[in-house]
Amino acid sequence: RKEVEQDPGPFNVPEGATVAFNCTYSNSASQSFFWYRQDCRKEPKLLMSVYSSGNEDGRFTAQLNRASQYISLLIRDSKLSDSATYLCVVMYSGGGADGLTFGKGTHLIIQP
Amino acid sequence: DAGVIQSPRHEVTEMGQEVTLRCKPISGHDYLFWYRQTMMRGLELLIYFNNNVPIDDSGMPEDRFSAKMPNASFSTLKIQPSEPRDSAVYFCASSLPWTEGYTFGSGTRLTVV
């Protein structure tokens, strides 16, 4: 069974702090990984893809650990505007939409 | 680019009524997806199309649900008859290759009373 698991949170973090959360996946045939961001009552939006070598986009760093089958998202110098739900997305080698699985998301609250 | 356009934004209907949700994908995107999101189940894929052809509808919960894509710029998701448990946010998304990610519409918040 294809499972993508996330800690639902909420993570309550003071502004300016660093926060990290993980997402675990069960299918070792997974090929591609993404983080999406979803604001309250809005649609999910692609935040960043996750590459095998890890990648960084400003204050955001995504990493992949294939041996332990998890991906992570780290946010540095957190802003109030980072408050959102972060969805982990895993694509399996079979491809197609049935190979794309969304986690239920981790809720992040940045507090002033 | 106007993005993925969904209508209506909100729909409140009585149990037993027919509901039609509409989606206009981004021009040039070959794939179109219909998702349903609830607190309990998260985002669930209902059906997806490639070049207007339904590829996988295994996520459609029951025969009460049907989806069509008569052309590259329009798709509908219909529920007939609707039930209270169908209450959710329904998202349409479109994409080019999978690895480039999806673009979601703003969603339709459906409430069946």
Short mmCIF file of C-alpha atoms in Angstrom, two decimals:
data_model
loop_
_atom_site.label_atom_id
_atom_site.label_comp_id
_atom_site.label_asym_id
_atom_site.label_seq_id
_atom_site.Cartn_x
_atom_site.Cartn_y
_atom_site.Cartn_z
CA ARG A 1 0.00 0.00 0.00
CA LYS A 2 1.25 3.44 -0.85
CA GLU A 3 1.49 5.52 2.33
CA VAL A 4 2.73 9.01 2.90
CA GLU A 5 2.74 9.97 6.55
CA GLN A 6 3.10 13.38 8.13
CA ASP A 7 2.81 14.66 11.67
CA PRO A 8 -0.36 16.76 11.50
CA GLY A 9 0.89 19.17 14.17
CA PRO A 10 0.17 21.93 14.80
CA PHE A 11 3.72 23.11 15.17
CA ASN A 12 3.68 26.38 17.11
CA VAL A 13 6.91 28.24 16.45
CA PRO A 14 8.03 31.77 17.43
CA GLU A 15 8.80 34.16 14.63
CA GLY A 16 12.46 34.02 13.61
CA ALA A 17 12.98 30.45 14.75
CA THR A 18 13.99 27.50 12.60
CA VAL A 19 11.50 24.70 12.16
CA ALA A 20 11.77 21.36 10.43
CA PHE A 21 9.35 18.57 9.75
CA ASN A 22 9.53 15.25 8.03
CA CYS A 23 7.43 13.09 5.82
CA THR A 24 7.84 9.33 5.57
CA TYR A 25 6.87 7.18 2.64
CA SER A 26 6.41 3.45 2.48
CA ASN A 27 7.08 2.59 -1.15
CA SER A 28 10.78 2.31 -1.91
CA ALA A 29 10.03 2.64 -5.63
CA SER A 30 9.24 6.30 -5.12
CA GLN A 31 10.92 8.52 -7.64
CA SER A 32 9.91 12.14 -7.25
CA PHE A 33 9.10 14.24 -4.23
CA PHE A 34 7.53 17.62 -3.68
CA TRP A 35 6.44 19.97 -0.95
CA TYR A 36 3.21 21.90 -1.42
CA ARG A 37 1.94 24.71 0.73
CA GLN A 38 -1.76 25.21 1.47
CA ASP A 39 -3.10 28.31 3.17
CA CYS A 40 -6.34 28.20 5.10
CA ARG A 41 -9.30 27.84 2.73
CA LYS A 42 -7.03 28.07 -0.31
CA GLU A 43 -5.70 25.64 -2.88
CA PRO A 44 -2.39 23.77 -2.53
CA LYS A 45 0.53 25.44 -4.30
CA LEU A 46 3.84 23.91 -5.26
CA LEU A 47 6.53 25.09 -2.86
CA MET A 48 9.49 23.13 -4.13
CA SER A 49 10.61 19.88 -5.65
CA VAL A 50 12.95 17.69 -3.61
CA TYR A 51 16.06 16.43 -5.35
CA SER A 52 18.28 13.56 -4.31
CA SER A 53 21.13 15.92 -3.52
CA GLY A 54 18.89 18.20 -1.51
CA ASN A 55 17.97 21.69 -2.57
CA GLU A 56 17.55 25.13 -1.14
CA ASP A 57 15.29 28.01 -2.07
CA GLY A 58 15.90 31.05 0.07
CA ARG A 59 14.94 30.21 3.64
CA PHE A 60 13.62 26.78 2.65
CA THR A 61 15.71 23.63 2.43
CA ALA A 62 14.38 20.26 1.31
CA GLN A 63 16.24 17.01 1.76
CA LEU A 64 15.69 13.40 0.79
CA ASN A 65 16.86 10.36 2.71
CA ARG A 66 16.22 7.33 0.56
CA ALA A 67 17.75 4.85 2.99
CA SER A 68 15.30 5.83 5.71
CA GLN A 69 12.54 6.76 3.26
CA TYR A 70 11.76 10.25 4.37
CA ILE A 71 11.93 13.78 3.10
CA SER A 72 12.30 16.87 5.19
CA LEU A 73 11.54 20.56 4.97
CA LEU A 74 13.47 23.11 6.99
CA ILE A 75 12.42 26.72 7.28
CA ARG A 76 14.93 29.22 8.64
CA ASP A 77 14.16 32.64 10.09
CA SER A 78 10.44 31.85 10.04
CA LYS A 79 7.97 34.60 9.16
CA LEU A 80 4.37 35.05 10.17
CA SER A 81 3.49 34.49 6.52
CA ASP A 82 4.94 30.99 6.68
CA SER A 83 1.91 29.89 8.70
CA ALA A 84 0.20 27.29 6.52
CA THR A 85 -0.23 23.57 6.03
CA TYR A 86 2.66 21.86 4.27
CA LEU A 87 1.79 18.84 2.15
CA CYS A 88 4.29 16.18 1.24
CA VAL A 89 3.81 14.61 -2.20
CA VAL A 90 5.43 11.41 -3.42
CA MET A 91 5.42 10.03 -6.93
CA TYR A 92 5.95 6.33 -7.44
CA SER A 93 7.80 4.69 -10.28
CA GLY A 94 4.56 3.58 -11.89
CA GLY A 95 3.93 7.17 -12.76
CA GLY A 96 0.56 8.46 -13.71
CA ALA A 97 -1.73 10.14 -11.26
CA ASP A 98 -2.19 6.90 -9.39
CA GLY A 99 1.50 7.09 -8.63
CA LEU A 100 1.14 10.51 -6.98
CA THR A 101 0.23 10.47 -3.31
CA PHE A 102 -0.39 13.45 -1.04
CA GLY A 103 0.19 13.40 2.68
CA LYS A 104 -2.47 14.95 4.88
CA GLY A 105 -0.20 17.84 5.74
CA THR A 106 1.60 19.39 8.69
CA HIS A 107 0.01 22.51 10.14
CA LEU A 108 2.52 25.23 11.00
CA ILE A 109 1.69 28.31 13.08
CA ILE A 110 4.28 31.05 13.39
CA GLN A 111 3.64 33.16 16.46
CA PRO A 112 4.69 36.79 16.89
CA ASP B 1 -2.06 33.22 -17.45
CA ALA B 2 -5.33 33.03 -15.52
CA GLY B 3 -4.47 29.72 -13.94
CA VAL B 4 -6.95 26.90 -13.38
CA ILE B 5 -10.46 28.32 -13.11
CA GLN B 6 -13.17 26.58 -11.16
CA SER B 7 -16.80 27.44 -10.67
CA PRO B 8 -18.76 27.89 -8.57
CA ARG B 9 -16.61 28.83 -5.57
CA HIS B 10 -19.30 27.76 -3.16
CA GLU B 11 -22.30 25.51 -3.60
CA VAL B 12 -24.97 24.70 -1.05
CA THR B 13 -27.55 22.20 -2.14
CA GLU B 14 -30.13 19.89 -0.69
CA MET B 15 -29.67 16.17 -0.50
CA GLY B 16 -30.86 14.46 -3.65
CA GLN B 17 -30.16 17.37 -5.94
CA GLU B 18 -27.76 17.25 -8.87
CA VAL B 19 -24.53 19.21 -8.54
CA THR B 20 -22.22 20.17 -11.40
CA LEU B 21 -18.74 21.51 -10.81
CA ARG B 22 -16.77 23.13 -13.61
CA CYS B 23 -13.11 23.50 -14.44
CA LYS B 24 -11.05 25.27 -17.07
CA PRO B 25 -7.44 24.04 -17.08
CA ILE B 26 -4.38 26.05 -18.03
CA SER B 27 -4.07 26.24 -21.79
CA GLY B 28 -1.59 23.68 -23.08
CA HIS B 29 -1.70 21.42 -20.05
CA ASP B 30 -2.30 17.84 -21.14
CA TYR B 31 -3.46 16.49 -17.79
CA LEU B 32 -6.49 17.38 -15.74
CA PHE B 33 -7.27 16.04 -12.29
CA TRP B 34 -10.24 16.16 -9.96
CA TYR B 35 -9.50 15.92 -6.23
CA ARG B 36 -11.67 15.97 -3.14
CA GLN B 37 -10.35 17.26 0.19
CA THR B 38 -11.78 16.62 3.64
CA MET B 39 -10.28 16.94 7.09
CA MET B 40 -10.51 13.22 7.69
CA ARG B 41 -9.19 11.90 4.40
CA GLY B 42 -7.04 14.72 3.07
CA LEU B 43 -6.67 15.08 -0.69
CA GLU B 44 -8.11 12.19 -2.65
CA LEU B 45 -7.74 11.77 -6.39
CA LEU B 46 -11.11 11.11 -7.98
CA ILE B 47 -10.28 10.92 -11.68
CA TYR B 48 -7.77 12.22 -14.17
CA PHE B 49 -7.69 12.89 -17.90
CA ASN B 50 -4.88 12.93 -20.43
CA ASN B 51 -5.61 14.79 -23.65
CA ASN B 52 -9.32 14.82 -22.75
CA VAL B 53 -9.46 11.03 -22.29
CA PRO B 54 -10.29 9.61 -18.84
CA ILE B 55 -7.34 7.48 -17.77
CA ASP B 56 -8.15 6.41 -14.23
CA ASP B 57 -11.47 6.84 -12.47
CA SER B 58 -10.83 4.32 -9.71
CA GLY B 59 -11.03 7.09 -7.13
CA MET B 60 -14.60 8.00 -8.01
CA PRO B 61 -16.46 6.93 -4.88
CA GLU B 62 -19.72 5.77 -6.40
CA ASP B 63 -21.79 5.70 -9.55
CA ARG B 64 -23.35 8.91 -8.38
CA PHE B 65 -20.15 10.64 -9.48
CA SER B 66 -19.30 11.23 -13.13
CA ALA B 67 -16.79 13.42 -14.94
CA LYS B 68 -16.41 14.55 -18.50
CA MET B 69 -13.90 16.50 -20.54
CA PRO B 70 -15.53 17.36 -23.87
CA ASN B 71 -12.57 19.47 -25.00
CA ALA B 72 -9.14 20.59 -23.88
CA SER B 73 -10.43 23.67 -22.11
CA PHE B 74 -13.34 22.38 -20.07
CA SER B 75 -14.24 19.62 -17.65
CA THR B 76 -17.19 18.90 -15.38
CA LEU B 77 -17.67 16.78 -12.29
CA LYS B 78 -21.26 15.83 -11.61
CA ILE B 79 -22.84 14.33 -8.52
CA GLN B 80 -26.34 12.95 -8.91
CA PRO B 81 -27.99 12.53 -6.47
CA SER B 82 -25.93 14.40 -3.91
CA GLU B 83 -25.65 13.27 -0.28
CA PRO B 84 -24.46 15.05 2.88
CA ARG B 85 -21.29 12.93 2.97
CA ASP B 86 -20.29 14.47 -0.36
CA SER B 87 -19.68 17.75 1.44
CA ALA B 88 -16.03 18.67 0.84
CA VAL B 89 -13.79 20.96 -1.15
CA TYR B 90 -13.39 19.79 -4.72
CA PHE B 91 -10.22 20.85 -6.51
CA CYS B 92 -9.38 20.69 -10.16
CA ALA B 93 -5.71 20.71 -11.16
CA SER B 94 -3.83 20.61 -14.43
CA SER B 95 -0.25 19.87 -15.39
CA LEU B 96 2.28 19.10 -18.06
CA PRO B 97 4.59 16.19 -17.09
CA TRP B 98 4.16 14.95 -13.51
CA THR B 99 7.57 16.02 -12.43
CA GLU B 100 6.74 19.66 -12.93
CA GLY B 101 4.00 19.62 -10.34
CA TYR B 102 0.35 20.50 -10.51
CA THR B 103 -1.46 23.83 -10.60
CA PHE B 104 -4.65 23.74 -8.59
CA GLY B 105 -7.76 25.81 -9.04
CA SER B 106 -9.27 27.67 -6.11
CA GLY B 107 -11.67 24.85 -5.43
CA THR B 108 -15.41 24.51 -5.00
CA ARG B 109 -16.65 24.24 -1.42
CA LEU B 110 -19.67 21.96 -1.57
CA THR B 111 -22.16 21.66 1.25
CA VAL B 112 -25.00 19.19 0.94
CA VAL B 113 -27.70 19.63 3.56
#
